[in-house]
C-alpha positions as CSV (number, residue, x, y, z in Angstrom):
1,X,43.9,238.3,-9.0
2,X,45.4,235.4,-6.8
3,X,44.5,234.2,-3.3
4,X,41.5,234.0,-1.7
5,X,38.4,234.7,-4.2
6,X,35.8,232.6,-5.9
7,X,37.4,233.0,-9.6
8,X,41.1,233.8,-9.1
9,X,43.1,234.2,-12.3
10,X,44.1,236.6,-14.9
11,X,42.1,239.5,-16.1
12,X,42.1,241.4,-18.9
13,X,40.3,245.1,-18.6
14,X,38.6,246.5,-21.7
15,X,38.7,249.7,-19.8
16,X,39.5,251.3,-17.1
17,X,39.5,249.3,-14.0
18,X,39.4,250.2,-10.1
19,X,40.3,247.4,-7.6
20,X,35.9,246.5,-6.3
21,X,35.5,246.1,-9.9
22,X,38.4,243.4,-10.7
23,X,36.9,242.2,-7.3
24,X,33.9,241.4,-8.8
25,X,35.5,240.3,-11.9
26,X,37.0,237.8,-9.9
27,X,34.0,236.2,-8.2
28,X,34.1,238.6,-4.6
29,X,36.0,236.9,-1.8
30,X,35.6,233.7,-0.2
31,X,34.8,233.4,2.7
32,X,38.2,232.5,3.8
33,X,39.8,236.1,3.0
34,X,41.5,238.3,5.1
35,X,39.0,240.9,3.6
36,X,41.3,244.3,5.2
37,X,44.8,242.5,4.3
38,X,44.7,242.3,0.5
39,X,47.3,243.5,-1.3
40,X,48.1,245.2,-4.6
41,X,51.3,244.8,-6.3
42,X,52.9,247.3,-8.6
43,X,55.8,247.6,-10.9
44,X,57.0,251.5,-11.6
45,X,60.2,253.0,-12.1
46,X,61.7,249.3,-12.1
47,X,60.6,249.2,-8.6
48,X,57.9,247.3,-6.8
49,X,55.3,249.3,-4.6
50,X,52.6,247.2,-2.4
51,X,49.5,249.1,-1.9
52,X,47.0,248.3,0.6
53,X,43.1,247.7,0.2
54,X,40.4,247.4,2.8
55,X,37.3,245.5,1.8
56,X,35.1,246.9,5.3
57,X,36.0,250.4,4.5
58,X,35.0,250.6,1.3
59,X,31.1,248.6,2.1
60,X,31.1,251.7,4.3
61,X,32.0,253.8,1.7
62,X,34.9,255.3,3.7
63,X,38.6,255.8,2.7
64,X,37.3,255.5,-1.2
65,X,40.8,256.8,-2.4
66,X,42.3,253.0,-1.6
67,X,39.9,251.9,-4.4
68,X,43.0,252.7,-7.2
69,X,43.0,252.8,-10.5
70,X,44.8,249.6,-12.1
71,X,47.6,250.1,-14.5
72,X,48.9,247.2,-16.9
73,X,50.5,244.3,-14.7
74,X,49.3,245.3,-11.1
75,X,48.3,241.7,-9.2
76,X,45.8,242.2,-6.6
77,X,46.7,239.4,-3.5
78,X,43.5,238.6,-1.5
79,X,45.0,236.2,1.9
């Protein structure tokens, strides 16, 4: 997790993951973040995808399918 949250850094899962729980592995957001702007980067296929993630939608609990599943490698970029 790089960018714009209290505890940025490397995480390592001991299971499976979703994107609000490395979130809140990584401190939540400051209060500087671009909370509908973050970013997750993945490698597959030898190619690199960027997914996108809306804090505001999912506090409403709307448009849950943006809260992915991480794989092995994915960077989540908070701006």
């Amino acid at each position: 997790v790089i960018g714009k949250v209290n505890k940025p850094g490397p995480y390592t899962a001991t299971s499976v993951m979703d994107v609000t729980q490395t979130l809140s592995m990584a401190g939540g957001l400051n209060p500087f973040a671009a909370a509908n702007d973050i970013k997750i980067l993945r490698r597959s296929g030898g190619q690199q995808h960027v997914l996108s993630y809306r804090y505001s939608d999912i506090e409403k609990g709307q448009k849950l399918e943006q809260n992915i599943l991480l794989q092995g490698g994915d960077v989540i970029i908070v701006q």
